[in-house]
Every structure is written in structure tokens, then in C-alpha cells.
Tab-separated table of C-alpha atoms in Angstrom:
chain	number	residue	atom	x	y	z
R	1	MET	CA	0.000	0.000	0.000
R	2	LYS	CA	2.810	2.396	0.885
R	3	LEU	CA	4.502	1.567	-2.395
R	4	MET	CA	1.365	2.396	-4.348
R	5	LEU	CA	0.981	5.767	-2.593
R	6	LYS	CA	4.615	6.587	-3.286
R	7	ASP	CA	4.187	5.816	-6.985
R	8	TYR	CA	1.038	7.936	-7.069
R	9	PHE	CA	2.814	10.968	-5.607
R	10	ASN	CA	5.746	10.548	-8.004
R	11	ILE	CA	3.412	10.449	-11.012
R	12	ASN	CA	1.547	13.579	-9.857
R	13	GLN	CA	4.798	15.465	-9.307
R	14	ALA	CA	5.938	14.562	-12.815
R	15	ARG	CA	2.643	15.765	-14.272
R	16	ILE	CA	2.828	19.052	-12.362
R	17	LEU	CA	6.420	19.621	-13.499
R	18	THR	CA	5.477	18.926	-17.120
R	19	ALA	CA	2.546	21.334	-16.898
R	20	LEU	CA	4.781	24.063	-15.483
R	21	ILE	CA	7.325	23.604	-18.273
R	22	LEU	CA	4.628	23.756	-20.982
R	23	THR	CA	3.121	26.862	-19.408
R	24	GLY	CA	6.506	28.555	-19.451
R	25	ILE	CA	7.090	27.721	-23.111
R	26	LEU	CA	3.674	29.071	-24.086
R	27	SER	CA	4.310	32.286	-22.183
R	28	VAL	CA	7.634	32.878	-23.916
R	29	THR	CA	6.118	32.144	-27.342
R	30	SER	CA	3.235	34.534	-26.734
R	31	GLY	CA	5.646	37.209	-25.647
R	32	LEU	CA	7.715	36.840	-28.799
R	33	THR	CA	4.566	36.974	-30.945
R	34	LEU	CA	3.443	40.153	-29.230
R	35	ILE	CA	6.856	41.744	-29.744
R	36	LYS	CA	6.857	40.745	-33.421
R	37	ASP	CA	3.341	42.107	-33.927
R	38	ALA	CA	4.268	45.315	-32.178
R	39	LYS	CA	7.313	45.801	-34.404
R	40	GLY	CA	5.282	45.041	-37.534
R	41	ALA	CA	2.641	47.546	-36.537
R	42	SER	CA	5.315	50.160	-35.924
R	43	ILE	CA	6.906	49.593	-39.356
R	44	ASN	CA	3.562	49.689	-41.160
R	45	LEU	CA	2.585	52.880	-39.408
R	46	SER	CA	5.895	54.478	-40.333
R	47	LEU	CA	5.513	53.557	-44.026
R	48	GLU	CA	1.938	54.786	-44.157
R	49	THR	CA	2.928	58.042	-42.515
R	50	SER	CA	5.818	58.543	-44.975
R	51	ASN	CA	3.548	57.859	-47.938
R	52	GLU	CA	1.014	60.370	-46.701
R	53	VAL	CA	3.706	63.006	-46.278
R	54	LEU	CA	5.074	62.247	-49.749
R	55	LYS	CA	1.619	62.498	-51.288
R	56	GLU	CA	1.063	65.844	-49.624
R	57	ASN	CA	4.422	67.132	-50.885
R	58	ILE	CA	3.663	66.056	-54.450
R	59	LYS	CA	0.215	67.588	-54.248
R	60	SER	CA	1.516	70.899	-52.926
R	61	ASN	CA	4.261	71.143	-55.606
R	62	ARG	CA	2.149	70.047	-58.559
R	63	LEU	CA	2.272	72.356	-61.572
R	64	PRO	CA	-1.214	73.815	-62.114
R	65	ARG	CA	-2.761	72.808	-65.418
R	66	PRO	CA	-3.571	76.430	-66.450
R	67	VAL	CA	0.114	77.340	-66.036
R	68	ALA	CA	1.247	74.347	-68.093
R	69	ASN	CA	-1.277	75.116	-70.835
R	70	ALA	CA	-0.239	78.774	-70.995
R	71	VAL	CA	3.427	77.847	-71.483
R	72	LEU	CA	2.757	75.130	-74.066
R	73	GLN	CA	0.422	77.353	-76.067
R	74	ASP	CA	2.892	80.246	-76.064
R	75	LEU	CA	5.751	78.065	-77.293
R	76	ALA	CA	3.577	76.321	-79.886
R	77	ARG	CA	2.590	79.733	-81.249
R	78	ARG	CA	6.210	80.893	-81.376
R	79	GLN	CA	7.419	77.743	-83.124
R	80	GLY	CA	4.429	77.293	-85.388
R	81	ILE	CA	3.857	73.727	-84.212
R	82	SER	CA	1.199	71.796	-82.331
R	83	ALA	CA	1.283	71.885	-78.538
R	84	ARG	CA	0.971	68.089	-78.677
R	85	GLU	CA	4.560	67.931	-79.924
R	86	LEU	CA	5.793	69.569	-76.720
R	87	GLN	CA	6.169	68.261	-73.197
R	88	ILE	CA	7.176	69.774	-69.873
R	89	ILE	CA	10.269	67.926	-68.660
R	90	ASP	CA	11.016	69.910	-65.494
R	91	TYR	CA	9.472	72.555	-63.258
R	92	ASN	CA	10.090	74.186	-59.889
R	93	GLN	CA	8.312	76.704	-57.734
R	94	GLN	CA	10.117	80.022	-57.798
R	95	THR	CA	9.872	83.442	-56.205
R	96	TRP	CA	10.867	86.105	-58.725
R	97	ARG	CA	12.507	89.289	-57.480
R	98	ASN	CA	10.438	91.665	-59.603
R	99	GLY	CA	7.251	92.010	-61.591
R	100	CYS	CA	9.078	91.254	-64.846
R	101	LEU	CA	9.819	87.741	-63.568
R	102	GLU	CA	13.527	88.694	-63.811
R	103	LEU	CA	13.213	88.925	-67.611
R	104	PRO	CA	12.729	92.638	-68.332
R	105	GLN	CA	12.194	93.850	-71.871
R	106	ALA	CA	14.070	96.855	-73.219
R	107	ASP	CA	13.011	100.070	-71.428
R	108	GLU	CA	10.472	98.136	-69.338
R	109	PHE	CA	9.721	99.303	-65.802
R	110	CYS	CA	9.561	96.395	-63.337
R	111	THR	CA	7.874	96.567	-59.963
R	112	GLN	CA	10.135	95.423	-57.127
R	113	ALA	CA	7.532	93.193	-55.494
R	114	LEU	CA	8.307	89.512	-54.970
R	115	ILE	CA	6.271	87.391	-57.396
R	116	PRO	CA	5.594	83.702	-56.642
R	117	GLY	CA	5.623	81.568	-59.756
R	118	TRP	CA	7.240	78.751	-61.675
R	119	LEU	CA	10.434	77.943	-63.575
R	120	ILE	CA	9.460	75.529	-66.371
R	121	VAL	CA	11.511	73.632	-68.969
R	122	VAL	CA	9.763	72.477	-72.158
R	123	SER	CA	11.126	70.113	-74.814
R	124	ASN	CA	10.135	68.747	-78.194
R	125	GLY	CA	12.697	65.950	-77.935
R	126	GLU	CA	15.247	67.918	-79.920
R	127	GLN	CA	15.670	71.152	-77.994
R	128	ASN	CA	14.658	72.739	-74.706
R	129	TRP	CA	13.096	76.071	-73.766
R	130	THR	CA	13.019	77.689	-70.323
R	131	TYR	CA	10.039	79.725	-69.137
R	132	HIS	CA	9.358	82.022	-66.185
R	133	THR	CA	5.709	82.380	-65.122
R	134	ASN	CA	3.692	83.888	-62.337
R	135	GLN	CA	1.645	81.677	-60.025
R	136	THR	CA	-1.460	81.462	-62.213
R	137	GLY	CA	0.084	81.423	-65.695
R	138	SER	CA	-1.457	84.754	-66.682
R	139	THR	CA	2.102	85.991	-67.329
R	140	VAL	CA	4.650	83.785	-69.106
R	141	ARG	CA	8.075	84.795	-70.404
R	142	LEU	CA	10.576	82.835	-72.463
R	143	ASN	CA	14.104	82.956	-71.067
R	144	GLN	CA	16.042	83.277	-74.316
R	145	LYS	CA	19.469	83.118	-72.698
R	146	ALA	CA	18.705	79.949	-70.731
R	147	SER	CA	17.290	78.409	-73.904
R	148	GLU	CA	20.495	78.998	-75.871
R	149	GLY	CA	22.474	75.991	-77.052
R	150	THR	CA	19.798	74.890	-79.451
R	151	LEU	CA	18.245	77.204	-82.013
R	152	SER	CA	14.643	78.283	-82.100
R	153	PRO	CA	13.311	77.817	-85.641
R	154	VAL	CA	10.846	80.027	-87.466
R	155	GLN	CA	8.440	79.142	-90.237
R	156	ILE	CA	9.682	79.795	-93.771
R	157	PRO	CA	7.144	82.104	-95.463
R	158	ALA	CA	5.310	80.334	-98.273
R	159	SER	CA	6.552	82.958	-100.731
R	160	GLU	CA	10.179	82.063	-99.893
R	161	LEU	CA	9.873	78.291	-100.234
R	162	PRO	CA	11.763	76.764	-103.182
R	163	PRO	CA	9.808	74.894	-105.867
R	164	PRO	CA	8.917	71.257	-105.129
R	165	LEU	CA	11.234	68.506	-106.320
R	166	ASP	CA	10.934	66.987	-109.763
R	167	ARG	CA	9.733	63.398	-109.923
R	168	ASP	CA	13.198	61.865	-110.324
R	169	VAL	CA	14.856	63.977	-107.602
R	170	VAL	CA	15.424	62.454	-104.162
R	171	PHE	CA	17.062	65.389	-102.404
R	172	ARG	CA	18.200	68.937	-103.128
R	173	GLN	CA	20.548	71.423	-101.498
R	174	ILE	CA	20.663	75.119	-102.359
R	175	SER	CA	23.554	77.105	-100.883
R	176	SER	CA	23.665	80.881	-101.103
R	177	GLY	CA	25.544	83.821	-99.621
R	178	GLY	CA	29.070	83.834	-98.261
R	179	PHE	CA	31.802	86.208	-99.405
R	180	ALA	CA	31.231	85.420	-103.087
R	181	GLY	CA	27.477	85.805	-102.827
R	182	ARG	CA	26.857	82.979	-105.292
R	183	THR	CA	24.064	80.421	-105.259
R	184	TYR	CA	24.586	76.742	-106.061
R	185	GLN	CA	22.072	73.937	-106.432
R	186	THR	CA	22.929	70.262	-105.944
R	187	VAL	CA	20.363	67.551	-106.659
R	188	LEU	CA	20.464	63.813	-106.025
R	189	LEU	CA	18.582	61.736	-108.593
R	190	LYS	CA	17.102	58.280	-108.108
R	191	ASP	CA	19.646	56.767	-110.500
R	192	GLY	CA	22.537	58.004	-108.334
R	193	ARG	CA	23.554	61.081	-110.320
R	194	LEU	CA	24.600	64.081	-108.251
R	195	ILE	CA	24.303	67.261	-110.344
R	196	ARG	CA	25.665	70.616	-109.185
R	197	VAL	CA	25.062	73.912	-111.011
R	198	ARG	CA	25.471	77.590	-110.257
R	199	ILE	CA	22.215	79.487	-110.378
R	200	GLY	CA	22.487	82.395	-112.797
R	201	ASP	CA	25.340	80.875	-114.810
R	202	ALA	CA	24.079	81.524	-118.331
R	203	ASN	CA	26.741	79.338	-119.929
R	204	ASP	CA	26.291	76.524	-117.404
R	205	SER	CA	30.073	76.484	-117.165
R	206	GLU	CA	30.204	75.264	-113.564
R	207	ARG	CA	27.955	72.241	-114.006
R	208	SER	CA	29.337	69.010	-112.563
R	209	VAL	CA	27.884	65.515	-112.683
R	210	ARG	CA	29.076	62.793	-110.337
R	211	ARG	CA	27.625	59.498	-109.211
R	212	VAL	CA	26.870	57.391	-106.184
R	213	SER	CA	25.444	53.886	-106.278
R	214	VAL	CA	21.711	53.242	-106.349
R	215	GLN	CA	22.205	51.346	-103.104
R	216	GLN	CA	23.643	54.485	-101.485
R	217	VAL	CA	20.630	56.448	-102.688
R	218	GLN	CA	18.269	53.919	-101.123
R	219	GLN	CA	20.247	53.935	-97.876
R	220	PHE	CA	20.087	57.725	-97.746
R	221	ARG	CA	16.328	57.719	-98.291
R	222	ARG	CA	15.853	55.230	-95.455
R	223	PHE	CA	18.121	57.355	-93.280
R	224	LEU	CA	15.913	60.399	-93.897
R	225	GLU	CA	12.907	58.416	-92.717
R	226	ARG	CA	14.650	57.137	-89.584
R	227	SER	CA	15.881	60.623	-88.738
R	228	LYS	CA	12.343	62.012	-89.117
R	229	PHE	CA	13.515	64.703	-91.513
R	230	SER	CA	9.885	65.523	-92.291
R	231	LYS	CA	9.558	66.772	-88.707
R	232	PHE	CA	11.505	69.894	-89.715
R	233	GLN	CA	9.151	70.679	-92.574
R	234	ASN	CA	9.353	74.319	-93.719
R	235	LEU	CA	11.418	75.449	-90.717
R	236	SER	CA	14.317	77.892	-90.802
R	237	TYR	CA	17.083	78.106	-88.202
R	238	PRO	CA	18.231	81.707	-88.654
R	239	ALA	CA	21.679	83.176	-88.109
R	240	PRO	CA	22.336	85.280	-84.991
R	241	SER	CA	21.352	88.916	-85.210
R	242	GLY	CA	24.137	90.993	-86.743
R	243	ALA	CA	25.884	88.049	-88.417
R	244	ALA	CA	27.245	88.591	-91.930
R	245	ASP	CA	28.885	86.706	-94.799
R	246	TYR	CA	27.366	83.403	-93.765
R	247	ILE	CA	26.160	80.701	-96.141
R	248	THR	CA	22.523	79.651	-96.009
R	249	PHE	CA	21.680	76.050	-96.880
R	250	THR	CA	18.199	75.040	-97.985
R	251	LEU	CA	17.567	71.290	-97.924
R	252	THR	CA	14.517	69.791	-99.598
R	253	SER	CA	13.124	66.266	-99.659
R	254	PRO	CA	9.719	65.136	-100.954
R	255	GLU	CA	8.398	65.683	-97.404
R	256	GLY	CA	9.425	69.335	-97.068
R	257	THR	CA	12.153	71.954	-96.730
R	258	VAL	CA	14.445	73.064	-93.910
R	259	GLN	CA	16.903	75.953	-93.835
R	260	TYR	CA	20.026	76.609	-91.740
R	261	ASN	CA	23.371	78.413	-91.983
R	262	ASP	CA	27.033	77.554	-91.525
R	263	ILE	CA	27.416	79.787	-88.445
R	264	SER	CA	24.860	77.971	-86.317
R	265	LYS	CA	25.041	74.448	-87.722
R	266	ASP	CA	26.534	73.037	-84.507
R	267	ASN	CA	23.482	74.217	-82.558
R	268	LEU	CA	20.942	72.496	-84.779
R	269	PRO	CA	18.765	69.725	-83.319
R	270	LYS	CA	20.699	66.464	-83.173
R	271	ASN	CA	18.510	64.680	-85.721
R	272	LEU	CA	18.975	67.489	-88.209
R	273	GLN	CA	22.727	67.541	-87.616
R	274	THR	CA	22.924	63.848	-88.489
R	275	VAL	CA	21.013	64.463	-91.737
R	276	VAL	CA	23.402	67.278	-92.685
R	277	LYS	CA	26.416	65.072	-91.960
R	278	ALA	CA	24.961	62.148	-93.921
R	279	TRP	CA	24.231	64.394	-96.907
R	280	ASN	CA	27.710	65.938	-96.871
R	281	HIS	CA	29.279	62.481	-96.620
R	282	LEU	CA	27.226	61.257	-99.573
R	283	ALA	CA	28.134	64.307	-101.652
R	284	THR	CA	31.862	64.022	-100.960
R	285	SER	CA	31.883	60.286	-101.692
R	286	ALA	CA	30.402	60.782	-105.171
R	287	GLN	CA	32.714	60.114	-108.114
């Protein structure tokens, strides 16, 4: 009987000890879970708070649509192109030091009041323009100096456009001006002939005929398409004011005409520069 009681007490003690151990393990596990949940909640709250702050910052610095429209419409009017061809690539809030938005015109009186507004950069993919505006877009001014580096084209008046190409002509260059003041025309024909004449030469004494391969002609035509030469249709990139003795080049394809000069050729849009280089390379390679 004593032996049975002793065994009973031993079994109960073992059960109690096991229960205590299990209770301790569960307590530790619960504590770790609570700590993990607390940390997770803290991280989520921090991210949500940061996102809200970021959203508010973006909202407060967003360029108002009326301001954007005013700038795009002004530049489209100046360039004679659709506003859809332009995009705003950068903008910042600005406080201008005077009523002229720090871009006074000649003999213009500028109030000395601080004017809140925007500094906006617009691009057509080839060149950039910088604008100063007031806060609402009711006043916009093009910063010509900041926009230097690429030229601003103007539309060639219809009365000054050269005649369209003949059916067999792929490309034409007319060069005029310079010290001699002479005008030359060079045409590339589909069969590869490259014919150069001086306009006004009654005896046609300066005519030259050279050739490139038909394959080169086809390659050049494909190059014009890839370079989107038609994008520059009827545009002129004028020489700087006061410049003299420069040569004006007028390039014509079936898609249109573009005009530039030797003084400013390095400031032409990149695509147009590549067309000029390709044409010059083709002309010099002719035999």
C-alpha cells in the first residue's frame, strides 16, 4: 500500500512539473509573438505616414494645369507647331525678385515686389526652352538666354519656299551667300547622279555631274525616314542677329524643306545635324 501511494505521488509530481514547463514555453512564445506584432505595426505605421507626407508634398508642388497650358500654347505659337509635340520635362516653384519675372524687356519698368511663380523647362525631344511664369500662368516669359544651345526655328514664309522637287529627284541642297554671294544647287537623282550647277550661270560652265550607287541612294532615303527629316518641314534656323557673310543652306526632300546656316550648324537639333552630316558624306563620296 505504501509503495502504491509513493508511486502515485511521483506520477503527480511529474505531471505538475510537465505542466509548469509547458506553461513557461507558451508564455515565452506569446511574448515573442506580441513583440513581433508590435514591431510590424510600428513599421507599417511608419511607411503609411511617410507615404502620406510624400503624397502631400507632391500635391503641394504640382504644376497647375492652367500654367502648363499657358506655357505650351505660347511656345507652340512661337514655333508654329502643335502643342501636342511639346512636353514639360522639369518645373520648380520660384519666387521672382520683380514684376518682370527677372526677364525685363528693353526700357520696361519692373515693380520690385516679390512674385511667386514657376520655372518651367519644355522640350520637343530635340531642344529645350526655359520659361518664367507667375503663379497662375497669366504671365509667361521665355528665357532666351537659358534656352540657348539649341536654335529656335521660325516658319519659312510660303513665298520664300523653293519649288517642289521633280519626280526623279530624291534630295536637293541650295547654298547661297558667303563672301562670293553665289548660289549653287545640288540635286540627287534616283539613279545616283549628283548634279551641281550655279544658279544664274548663263553658260552653265560650272555644271558638274558625279555618281553614287543606287544602293547608297536607297540607304540615304531610309536614313531620312529614320531621322524624321519631315519633322523639320518648312522650318528655318536663322543666323544670330548681326551676323554677316554666312552661307545659307536650304535642304529639300519630298516631305518638305528646312533651312540653316554655316554659323549655327553646330546648334541644330541632333537629328537634323545627323542628316546634314549624312548628306555631306554622300556628296563628298560621289565620283
